[in-house]
XYZ file of C-alpha atoms in Angstrom:
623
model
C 102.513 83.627 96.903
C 99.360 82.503 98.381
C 96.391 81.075 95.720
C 93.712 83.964 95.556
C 90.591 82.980 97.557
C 87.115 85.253 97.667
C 86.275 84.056 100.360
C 90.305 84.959 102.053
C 90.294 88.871 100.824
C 91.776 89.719 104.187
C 94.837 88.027 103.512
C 95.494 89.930 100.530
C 98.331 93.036 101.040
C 97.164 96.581 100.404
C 97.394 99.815 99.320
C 95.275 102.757 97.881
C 94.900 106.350 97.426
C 94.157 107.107 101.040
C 95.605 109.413 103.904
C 95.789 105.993 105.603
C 98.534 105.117 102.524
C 99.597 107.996 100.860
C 101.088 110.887 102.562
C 99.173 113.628 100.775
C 95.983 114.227 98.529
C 97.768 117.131 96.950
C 101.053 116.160 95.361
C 102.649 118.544 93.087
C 105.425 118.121 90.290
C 109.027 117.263 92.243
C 107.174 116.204 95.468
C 108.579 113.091 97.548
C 105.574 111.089 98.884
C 105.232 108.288 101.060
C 103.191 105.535 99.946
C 102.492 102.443 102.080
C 101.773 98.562 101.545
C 99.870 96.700 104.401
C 100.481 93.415 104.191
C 98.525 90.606 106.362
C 100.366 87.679 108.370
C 98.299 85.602 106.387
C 100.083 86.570 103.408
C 103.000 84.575 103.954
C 106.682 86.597 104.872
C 107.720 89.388 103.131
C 111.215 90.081 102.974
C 111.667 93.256 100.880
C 109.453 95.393 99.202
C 109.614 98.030 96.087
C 107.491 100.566 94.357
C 107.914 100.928 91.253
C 107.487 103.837 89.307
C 106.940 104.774 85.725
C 108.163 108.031 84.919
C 108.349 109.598 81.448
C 107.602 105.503 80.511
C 110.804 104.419 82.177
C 110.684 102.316 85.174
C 112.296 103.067 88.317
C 112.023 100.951 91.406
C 112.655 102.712 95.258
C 113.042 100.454 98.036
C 110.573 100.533 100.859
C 111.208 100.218 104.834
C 109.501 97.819 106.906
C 108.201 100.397 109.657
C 106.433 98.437 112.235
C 103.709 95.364 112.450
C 100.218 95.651 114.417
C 97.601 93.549 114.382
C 99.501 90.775 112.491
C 99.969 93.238 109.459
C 103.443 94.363 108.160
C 103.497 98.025 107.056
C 105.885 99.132 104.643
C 106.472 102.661 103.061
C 108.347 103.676 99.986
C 108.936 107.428 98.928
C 108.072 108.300 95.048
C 109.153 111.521 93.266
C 106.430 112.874 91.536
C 107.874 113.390 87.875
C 104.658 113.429 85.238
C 100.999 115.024 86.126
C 99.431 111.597 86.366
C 102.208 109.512 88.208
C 101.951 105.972 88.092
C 103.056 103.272 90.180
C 102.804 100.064 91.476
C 104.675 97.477 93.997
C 106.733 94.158 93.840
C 107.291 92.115 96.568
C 109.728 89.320 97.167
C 108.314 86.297 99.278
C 110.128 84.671 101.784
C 110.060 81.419 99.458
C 111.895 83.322 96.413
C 109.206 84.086 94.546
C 107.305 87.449 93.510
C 104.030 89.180 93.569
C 102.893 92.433 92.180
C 100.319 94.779 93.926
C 98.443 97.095 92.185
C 94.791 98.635 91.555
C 93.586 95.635 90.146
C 95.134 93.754 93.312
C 97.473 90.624 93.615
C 99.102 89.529 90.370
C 101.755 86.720 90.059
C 102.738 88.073 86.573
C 104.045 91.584 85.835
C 100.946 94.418 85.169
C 99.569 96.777 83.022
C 100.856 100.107 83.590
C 96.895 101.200 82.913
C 96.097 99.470 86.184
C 98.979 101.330 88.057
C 98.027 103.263 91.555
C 98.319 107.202 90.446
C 99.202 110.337 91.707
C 98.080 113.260 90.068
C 99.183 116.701 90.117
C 96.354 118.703 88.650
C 93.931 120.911 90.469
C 92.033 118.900 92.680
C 88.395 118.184 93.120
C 86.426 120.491 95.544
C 86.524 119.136 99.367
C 83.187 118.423 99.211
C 83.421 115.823 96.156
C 83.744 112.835 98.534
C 81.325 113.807 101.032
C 78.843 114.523 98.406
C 74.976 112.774 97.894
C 73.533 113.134 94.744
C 70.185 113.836 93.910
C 68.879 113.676 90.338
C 65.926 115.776 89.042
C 64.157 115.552 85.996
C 62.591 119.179 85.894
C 59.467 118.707 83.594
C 58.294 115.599 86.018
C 59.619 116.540 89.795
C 57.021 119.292 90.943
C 54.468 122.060 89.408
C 53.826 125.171 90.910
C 50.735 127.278 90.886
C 52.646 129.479 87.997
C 52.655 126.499 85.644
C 49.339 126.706 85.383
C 49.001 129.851 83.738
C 51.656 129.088 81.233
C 50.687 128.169 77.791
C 52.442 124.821 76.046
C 54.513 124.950 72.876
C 53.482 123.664 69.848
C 55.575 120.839 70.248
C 54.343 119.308 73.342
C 51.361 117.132 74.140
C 50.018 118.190 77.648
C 49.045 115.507 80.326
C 47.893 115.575 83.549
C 50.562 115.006 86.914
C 48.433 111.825 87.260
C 48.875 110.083 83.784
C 50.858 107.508 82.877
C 53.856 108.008 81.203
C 53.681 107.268 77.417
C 56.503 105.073 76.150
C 56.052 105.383 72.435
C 56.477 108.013 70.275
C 56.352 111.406 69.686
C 54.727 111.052 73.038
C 58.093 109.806 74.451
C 60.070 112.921 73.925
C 56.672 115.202 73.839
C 54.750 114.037 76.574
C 54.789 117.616 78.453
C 53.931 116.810 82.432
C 54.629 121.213 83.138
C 57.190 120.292 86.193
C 58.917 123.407 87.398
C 61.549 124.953 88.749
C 59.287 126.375 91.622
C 57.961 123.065 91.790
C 61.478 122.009 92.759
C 62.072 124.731 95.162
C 58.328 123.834 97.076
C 59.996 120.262 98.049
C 63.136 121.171 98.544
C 62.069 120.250 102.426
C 62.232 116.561 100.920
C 65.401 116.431 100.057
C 66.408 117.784 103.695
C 64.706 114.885 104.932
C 66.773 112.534 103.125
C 69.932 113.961 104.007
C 71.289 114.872 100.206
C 74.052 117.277 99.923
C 73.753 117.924 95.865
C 70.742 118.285 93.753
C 71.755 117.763 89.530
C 69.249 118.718 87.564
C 69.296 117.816 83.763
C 68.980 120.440 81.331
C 66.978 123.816 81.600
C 67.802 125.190 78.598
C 64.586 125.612 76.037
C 64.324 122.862 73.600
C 61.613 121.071 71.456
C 61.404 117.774 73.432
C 60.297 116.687 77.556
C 64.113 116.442 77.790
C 65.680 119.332 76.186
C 68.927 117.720 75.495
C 67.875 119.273 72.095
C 69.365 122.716 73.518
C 67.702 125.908 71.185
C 69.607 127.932 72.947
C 72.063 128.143 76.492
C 71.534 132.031 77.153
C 68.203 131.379 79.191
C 66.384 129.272 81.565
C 63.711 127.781 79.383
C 60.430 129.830 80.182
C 58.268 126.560 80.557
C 60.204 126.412 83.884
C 59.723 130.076 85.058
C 62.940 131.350 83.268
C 65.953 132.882 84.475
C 64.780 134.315 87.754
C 62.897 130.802 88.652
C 67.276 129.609 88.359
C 68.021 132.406 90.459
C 65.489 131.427 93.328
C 65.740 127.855 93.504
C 69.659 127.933 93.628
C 69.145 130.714 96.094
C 66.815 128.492 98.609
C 68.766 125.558 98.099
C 72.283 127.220 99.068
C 70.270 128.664 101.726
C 69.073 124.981 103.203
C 73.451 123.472 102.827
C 72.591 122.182 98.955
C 74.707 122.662 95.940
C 72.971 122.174 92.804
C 74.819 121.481 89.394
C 73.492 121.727 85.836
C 73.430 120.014 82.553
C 75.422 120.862 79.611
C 75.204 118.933 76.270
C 78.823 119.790 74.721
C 78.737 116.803 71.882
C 75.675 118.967 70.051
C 73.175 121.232 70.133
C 68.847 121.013 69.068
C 68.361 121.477 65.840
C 66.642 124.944 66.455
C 69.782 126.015 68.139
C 70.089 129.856 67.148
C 73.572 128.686 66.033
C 72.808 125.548 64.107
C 69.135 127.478 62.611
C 71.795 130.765 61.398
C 74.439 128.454 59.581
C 72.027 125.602 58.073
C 72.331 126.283 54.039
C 74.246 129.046 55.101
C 78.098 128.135 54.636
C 79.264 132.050 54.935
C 77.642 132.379 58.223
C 79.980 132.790 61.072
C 78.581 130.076 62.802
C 79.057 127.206 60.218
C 82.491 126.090 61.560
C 80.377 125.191 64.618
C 79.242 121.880 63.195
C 80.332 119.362 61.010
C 78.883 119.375 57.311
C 78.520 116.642 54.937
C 78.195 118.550 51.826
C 78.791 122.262 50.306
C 75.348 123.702 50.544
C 75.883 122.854 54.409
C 72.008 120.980 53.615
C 73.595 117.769 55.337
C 75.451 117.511 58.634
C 76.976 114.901 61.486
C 74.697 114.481 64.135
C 74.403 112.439 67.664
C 73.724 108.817 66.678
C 71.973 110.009 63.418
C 69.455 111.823 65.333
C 68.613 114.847 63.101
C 66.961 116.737 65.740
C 70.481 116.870 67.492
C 73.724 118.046 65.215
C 77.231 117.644 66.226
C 79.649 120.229 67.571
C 83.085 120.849 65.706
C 85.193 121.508 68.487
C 88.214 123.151 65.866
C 86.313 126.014 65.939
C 87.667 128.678 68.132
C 84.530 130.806 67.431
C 82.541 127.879 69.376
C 85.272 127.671 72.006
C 85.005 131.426 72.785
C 81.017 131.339 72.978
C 80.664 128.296 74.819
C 83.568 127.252 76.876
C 86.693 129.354 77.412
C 86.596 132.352 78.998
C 84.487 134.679 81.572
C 82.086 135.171 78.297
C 81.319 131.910 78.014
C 78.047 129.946 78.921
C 79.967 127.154 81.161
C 81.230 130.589 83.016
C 77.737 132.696 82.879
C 75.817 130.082 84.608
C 78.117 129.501 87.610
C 78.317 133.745 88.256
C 76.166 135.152 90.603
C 73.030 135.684 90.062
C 72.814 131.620 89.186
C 75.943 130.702 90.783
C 75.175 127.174 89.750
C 78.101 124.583 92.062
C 79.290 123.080 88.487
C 78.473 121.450 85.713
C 77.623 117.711 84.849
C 78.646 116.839 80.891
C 76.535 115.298 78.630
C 77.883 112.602 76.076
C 81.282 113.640 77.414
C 82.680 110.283 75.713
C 81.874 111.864 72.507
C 82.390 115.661 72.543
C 85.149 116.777 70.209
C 85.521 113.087 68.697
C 84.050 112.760 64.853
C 85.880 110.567 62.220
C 89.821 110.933 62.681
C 89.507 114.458 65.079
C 90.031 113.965 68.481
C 89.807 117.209 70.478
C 88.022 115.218 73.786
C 90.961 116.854 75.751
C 91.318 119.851 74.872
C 87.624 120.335 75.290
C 87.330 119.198 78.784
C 90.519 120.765 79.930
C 89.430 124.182 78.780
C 85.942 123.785 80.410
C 87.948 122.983 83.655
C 89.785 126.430 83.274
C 87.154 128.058 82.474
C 85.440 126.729 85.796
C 88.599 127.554 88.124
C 88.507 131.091 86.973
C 84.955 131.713 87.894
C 84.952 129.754 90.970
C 87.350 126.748 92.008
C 85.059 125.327 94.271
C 82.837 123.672 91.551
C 82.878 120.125 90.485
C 82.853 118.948 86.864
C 81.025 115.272 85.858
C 81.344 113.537 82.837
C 78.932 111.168 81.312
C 80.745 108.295 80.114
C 78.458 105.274 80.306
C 81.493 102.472 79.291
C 84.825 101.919 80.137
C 86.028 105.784 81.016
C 89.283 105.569 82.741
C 91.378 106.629 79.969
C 89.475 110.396 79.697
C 89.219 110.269 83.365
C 92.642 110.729 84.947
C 92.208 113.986 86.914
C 93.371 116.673 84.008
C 89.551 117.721 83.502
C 86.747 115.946 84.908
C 86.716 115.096 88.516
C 84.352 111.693 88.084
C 82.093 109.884 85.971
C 78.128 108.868 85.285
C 79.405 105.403 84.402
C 77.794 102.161 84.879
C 80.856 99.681 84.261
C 82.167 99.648 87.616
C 79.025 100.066 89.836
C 75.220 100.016 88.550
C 75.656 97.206 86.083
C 77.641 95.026 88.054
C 75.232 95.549 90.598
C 71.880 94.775 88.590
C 73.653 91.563 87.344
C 74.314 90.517 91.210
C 70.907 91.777 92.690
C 67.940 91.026 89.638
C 65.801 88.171 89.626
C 66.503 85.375 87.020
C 65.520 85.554 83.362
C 64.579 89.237 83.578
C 63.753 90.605 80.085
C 65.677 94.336 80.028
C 67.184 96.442 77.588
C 70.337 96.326 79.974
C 71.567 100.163 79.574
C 71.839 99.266 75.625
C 73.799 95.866 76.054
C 72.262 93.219 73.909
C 71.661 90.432 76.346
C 67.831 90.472 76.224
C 67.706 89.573 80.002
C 70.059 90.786 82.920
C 72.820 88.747 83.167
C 73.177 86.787 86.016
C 75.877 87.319 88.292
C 77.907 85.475 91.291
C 79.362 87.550 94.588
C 83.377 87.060 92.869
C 81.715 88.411 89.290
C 80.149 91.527 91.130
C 83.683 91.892 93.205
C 85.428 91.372 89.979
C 83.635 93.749 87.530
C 83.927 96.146 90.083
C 87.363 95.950 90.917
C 89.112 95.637 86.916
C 86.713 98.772 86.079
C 87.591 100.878 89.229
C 91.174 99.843 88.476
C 91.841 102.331 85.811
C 90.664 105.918 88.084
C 93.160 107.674 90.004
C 91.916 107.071 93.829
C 90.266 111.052 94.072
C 88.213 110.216 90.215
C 86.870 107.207 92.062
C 85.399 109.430 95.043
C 83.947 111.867 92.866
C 82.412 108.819 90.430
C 78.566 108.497 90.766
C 77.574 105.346 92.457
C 73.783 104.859 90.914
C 71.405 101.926 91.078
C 69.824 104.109 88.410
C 69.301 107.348 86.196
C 66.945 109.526 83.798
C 68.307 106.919 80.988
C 68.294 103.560 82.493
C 65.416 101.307 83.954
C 64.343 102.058 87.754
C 66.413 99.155 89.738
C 63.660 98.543 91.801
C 61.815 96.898 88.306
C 63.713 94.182 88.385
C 65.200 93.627 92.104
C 65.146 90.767 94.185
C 62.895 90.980 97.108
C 65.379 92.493 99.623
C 67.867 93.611 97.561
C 66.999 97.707 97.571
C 68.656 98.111 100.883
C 71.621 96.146 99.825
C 71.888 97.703 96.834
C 71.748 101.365 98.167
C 73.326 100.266 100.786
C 76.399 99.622 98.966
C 75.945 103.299 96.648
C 76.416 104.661 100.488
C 79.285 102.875 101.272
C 81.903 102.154 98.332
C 83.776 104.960 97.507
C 82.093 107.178 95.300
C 79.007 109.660 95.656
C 75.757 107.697 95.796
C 73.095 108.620 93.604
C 69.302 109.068 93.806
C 67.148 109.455 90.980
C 64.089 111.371 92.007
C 61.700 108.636 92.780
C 63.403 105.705 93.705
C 62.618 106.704 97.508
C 59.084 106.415 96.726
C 59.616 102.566 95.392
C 58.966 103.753 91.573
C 59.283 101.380 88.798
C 60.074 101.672 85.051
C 61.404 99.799 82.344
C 63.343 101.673 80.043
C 65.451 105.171 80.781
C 61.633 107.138 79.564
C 59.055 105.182 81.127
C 61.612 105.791 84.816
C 60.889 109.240 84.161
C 57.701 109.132 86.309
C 56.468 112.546 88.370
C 56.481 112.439 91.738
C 53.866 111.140 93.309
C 53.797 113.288 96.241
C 50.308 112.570 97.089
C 51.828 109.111 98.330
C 54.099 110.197 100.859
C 52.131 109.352 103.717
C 51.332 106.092 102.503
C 53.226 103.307 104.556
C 54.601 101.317 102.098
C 56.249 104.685 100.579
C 57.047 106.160 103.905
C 59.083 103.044 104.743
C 60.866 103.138 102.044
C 61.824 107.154 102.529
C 63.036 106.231 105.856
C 65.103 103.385 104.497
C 66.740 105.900 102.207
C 67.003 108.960 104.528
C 68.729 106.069 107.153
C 71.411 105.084 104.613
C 71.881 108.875 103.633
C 72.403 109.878 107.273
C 74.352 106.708 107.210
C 77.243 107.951 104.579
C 77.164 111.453 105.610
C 77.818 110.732 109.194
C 80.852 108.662 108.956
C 83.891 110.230 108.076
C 85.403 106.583 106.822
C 82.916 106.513 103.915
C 84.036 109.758 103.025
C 87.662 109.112 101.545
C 88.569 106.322 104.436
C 90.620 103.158 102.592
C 88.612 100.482 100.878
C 89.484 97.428 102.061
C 87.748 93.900 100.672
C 88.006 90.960 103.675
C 85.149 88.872 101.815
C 83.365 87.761 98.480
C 81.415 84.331 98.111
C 78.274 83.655 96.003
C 75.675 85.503 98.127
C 78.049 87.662 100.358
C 80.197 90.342 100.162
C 82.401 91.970 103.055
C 84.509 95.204 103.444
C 86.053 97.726 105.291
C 86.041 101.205 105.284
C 89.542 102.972 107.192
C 90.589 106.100 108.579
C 92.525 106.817 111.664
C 89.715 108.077 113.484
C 87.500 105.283 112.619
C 86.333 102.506 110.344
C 83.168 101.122 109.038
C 82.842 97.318 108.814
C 80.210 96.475 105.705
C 78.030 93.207 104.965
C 76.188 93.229 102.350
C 73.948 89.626 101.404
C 71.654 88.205 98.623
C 71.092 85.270 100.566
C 71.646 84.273 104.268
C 75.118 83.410 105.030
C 77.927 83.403 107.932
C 81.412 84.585 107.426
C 84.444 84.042 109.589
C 87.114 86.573 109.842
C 90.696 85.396 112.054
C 91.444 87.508 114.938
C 93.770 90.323 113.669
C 91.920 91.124 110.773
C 90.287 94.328 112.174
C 90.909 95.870 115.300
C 88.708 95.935 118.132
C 86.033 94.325 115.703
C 84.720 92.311 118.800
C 83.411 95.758 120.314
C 81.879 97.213 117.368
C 78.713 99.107 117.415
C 76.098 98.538 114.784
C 75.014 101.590 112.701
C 72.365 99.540 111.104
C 70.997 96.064 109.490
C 69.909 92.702 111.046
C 73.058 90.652 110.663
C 75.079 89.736 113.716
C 78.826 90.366 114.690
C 79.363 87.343 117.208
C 83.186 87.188 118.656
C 84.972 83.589 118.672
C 88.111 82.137 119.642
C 89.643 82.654 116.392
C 88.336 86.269 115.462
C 85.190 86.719 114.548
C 81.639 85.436 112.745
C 79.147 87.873 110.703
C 75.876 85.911 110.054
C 73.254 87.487 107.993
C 69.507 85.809 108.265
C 68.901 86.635 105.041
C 69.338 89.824 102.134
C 70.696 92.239 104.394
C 72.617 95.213 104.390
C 74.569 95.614 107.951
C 77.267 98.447 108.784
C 79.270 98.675 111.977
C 81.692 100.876 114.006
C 85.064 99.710 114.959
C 87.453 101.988 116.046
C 90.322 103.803 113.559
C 93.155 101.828 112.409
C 96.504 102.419 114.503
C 99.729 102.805 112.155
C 102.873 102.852 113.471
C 105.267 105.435 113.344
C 108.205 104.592 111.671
């Protein structure tokens, strides 16, 4: 077995999820699939092949066929009998020289692996069609747009009114109860924007009535908070953005409630009240109680209550079910603290929860997606049985800041205690990336969000070095997952903490150049993903990691994308064989240059840069 090398990716043999390598998206219980090992010249020789299986925790090992060589790549195939709902497997190969390596979702290993980091098949419903295809746009409702109708509304007691044009205040109560009067008709009147840009999805966090600018302190989930024009405002913004191609999604907070929930407000002191198995108490008089981090404002759900299972999540009753019925017909539902719901102390209901809101959500309508928040390391709740992906930032958006942020930058670092990004190298980006991605069936991975940023982190741009926004988005657009936009980041915002990112839109700069430029930059990459079938579920491929570069590939039949993404100037060479017809590709866009030589071929990027090409689909033979 060949040493690893970064910068020698291509010589690596592989295998994913991918039509390209596994002979359906869809397996079922009993099903034979094909699955498929490419493996490189460069490699060394292979002389037999296995995959080997897991199934009820026993190993089994099926021998694959060597089915044909092109382009100086051996392809072999293996069948595997689907036996458990989330199938695992992995292959050995034996080397020409007597020796062994494993392959796996983690990549090349000389030692045996962890079945964690196994390849998986997974039997449960899929993920709506339109998962992988997907572009996500994030809305903050109090701070995206006002309408004419806000004007006339009166604030709550609890808010402290400023004007579209102030700053936002970053300490409290001002921080939660800063009260900007965004809209849901505000949303609707730029919905035009988000044509521009090419999104597919808008999520908008919660629109429930609470006591905070946030209202993740739900008082209630049977109506549209009237500070945002109620339930008919719902009604006719989902309406007009079905009408333009968008799906929108809400918010749910399942891990607690506000603390003037109706529920939480009729069983507080109240232990014979129906509603007191819906938290968790700390004493008799029910005065005390478990809440989100110790925030008072925001008690915890008991999930062993079957009361709270019928109101909230199971059935056509239910509010995960009202919401997604017509009149709202709402596309699905994104999970708040997701990581947490159901788990208190030695109870662990996590499962069951997010199985049941799954159900729930097939029954109504099948074609919705489900999202879990999960900011860590979420592979183990995230193995296709509920929630189709995550809001993470382990695999993607921190990985990313560390490669991409200028030195020594001070940053509370999504709540890691490091004081100041860490810095990272190209192989620490590739790496982070890779071991956290590892542990996701391939269809989680396409449905995981992809974001430089959110409503709780710092605005990427804050911290960036000059260059890196297109090769940062660029690479949200083009690694599997769906890319993310937090309302604003198109208009070059900046923020320092998850609060002071939550900025309204400063629509009054659209026109300016600066913030025009930077639309277009967006709406380009956008148009970029959504164009290219390869980016949508094609094979993911890595040819190329150094210090200040990283290459890969995008694969389908039909075509494949060829990515370069740089910090830094630098020149890669790739031998001849490594992608087909690379020597005619087309450039989609970027500066850096695809130059053909005698030995394959030479990408040089003039400096940060973020260059995709065209190359035609990958030819497999038919064994």
């Amino acid at each position: 077995m060949r040493p690893q090398s970064y910068a020698e990716l291509y010589a690596e043999p592989h295998h994913d999820g991918s039509p390209l390598y596994v002979s359906t998206q869809t397996p079922a219980l009993g099903d034979r699939v094909r699955v498929r090992v490419r493996v490189p010249r460069q490699f060394g020789t292979v002389v037999a092949v296995y995959a080997r299986s897991n199934p009820d925790r026993e190993p089994r090992f099926s021998v694959a066929r060597l089915f044909g060589t092109v382009d100086d790549a051996q392809w072999w195939e293996a069948e595997v009998l689907v036996e458990n709902p989330v199938h695992g497997y992995r292959f050995l190969l034996t080397l020409g020289d007597g020796g062994h390596a494993w392959l796996n979702a983690s990549g090349v290993h000389s030692i045996e692996t962890l079945d964690s980091e196994d390849f998986k098949l997974v039997t449960y419903a899929p993920p709506p069609e339109w998962a992988r295809s997907t572009v996500m746009y994030q809305v903050f409702p109090d701070r995206f747009g006002r309408s004419a109708a806000a004007d006339e509304r009166e604030a709550p007691a609890w808010a402290i009114p400023a004007d579209w044009s102030d700053d936002v205040d970053r300490d409290q109560p001002g921080r939660s109860h800063q009260f900007f009067g965004g809209d849901l008709d505000g949303v609707i009147e730029h919905l035009d924007h988000l044509i521009r840009l090419g999104v597919t999805l808008l999520y908008l966090t919660p629109v429930f009535p609470g006591a905070s600018n946030h209202r993740y302190d739900a008082a209630s989930f049977t109506e549209v908070d009237p500070l945002l024009g109620g339930n008919e405002a719902l009604v006719r913004l989902v309406g007009a953005a079905h009408a333009r191609g968008l799906r929108v999604i809400g918010d749910l907070t399942t891990n607690h409630s506000g603390d003037r929930h109706e529920w939480f407000r009729a069983a507080h002191r109240t232990p014979k009240a129906p509603e007191s198995a819906f938290y968790y108490w700390l004493d008799d008089e029910q005065q005390d109680y478990a809440s989100w981090l110790g925030a008072r404002s925001l008690p915890k759900f008991n999930w062993a209550s079957a009361e709270l299972r019928r109101r909230f999540i199971e059935g056509p009753d239910s509010v995960v079910a009202h919401w997604l019925e017509p009149p709202y017909s709402l596309d699905g539902w994104r999970i708040d603290v997701a990581n947490m719901t159901g788990r208190m102390l030695g109870d662990d209901l996590n499962a069951e929860v997010r199985q049941t809101i799954r159900r729930t959500m097939i029954d109504v309508n099948p074609d919705t997606i489900l999202l879990g928040e999960s900011t860590n390391d979420a592979a183990s709740d995230f193995q296709g049985d509920a929630w189709h992906g995550a809001m993470t930032y382990t695999h993607f958006t921190r990985p990313l800041w560390g490669w991409l942020s200028k030195p020594n930058s001070p940053s509370s670092f999504f709540g890691l205690p490091y004081g100041t990004i860490p810095q990272y190298t190209g192989p620490q980006f590739f790496e982070a990336h890779r071991r956290f991605a590892a542990g996701f069936p391939w269809r989680t991975r396409l449905a995981t969000m992809n974001a430089l940023d959110t409503h709780d982190t710092p605005r990427f741009r804050t911290h960036a070095l000059g260059g890196a926004v297109p090769v940062a988005f660029g690479l949200s657009v083009t690694l599997p997952g769906i890319p993310v936009v937090f309302a604003g980041d198109e208009f070059g915002l900046m923020g320092d903490d998850g609060e002071h990112s939550r900025t309204p839109m400063p629509w009054a700069s659209t026109g300016e150049p600066a913030v025009a430029e930077t639309i277009d930059l967006y709406a380009a990459l956008i148009h970029l993903r959504t164009g290219h079938p390869a980016l949508n579920g094609g094979s993911m491929r890595w040819l190329h990691v150094d210090d200040d570069v990283l290459v890969f590939v995008r694969e389908t039949a039909d075509e494949s994308v060829l990515v370069l993404a740089a910090r830094a100037s630098g020149a890669v060479s790739l031998p001849a064989g490594t992608l087909a017809g690379a020597v005619a590709a087309t450039r989609l866009i970027g500066d850096a240059e695809l130059i053909g030589t005698a030995a394959g071929i030479r990408l040089e990027a003039p400096g940060p840069s973020f260059t995709a090409w065209a190359l035609p689909g990958v030819l497999v033979p038919v064994g």
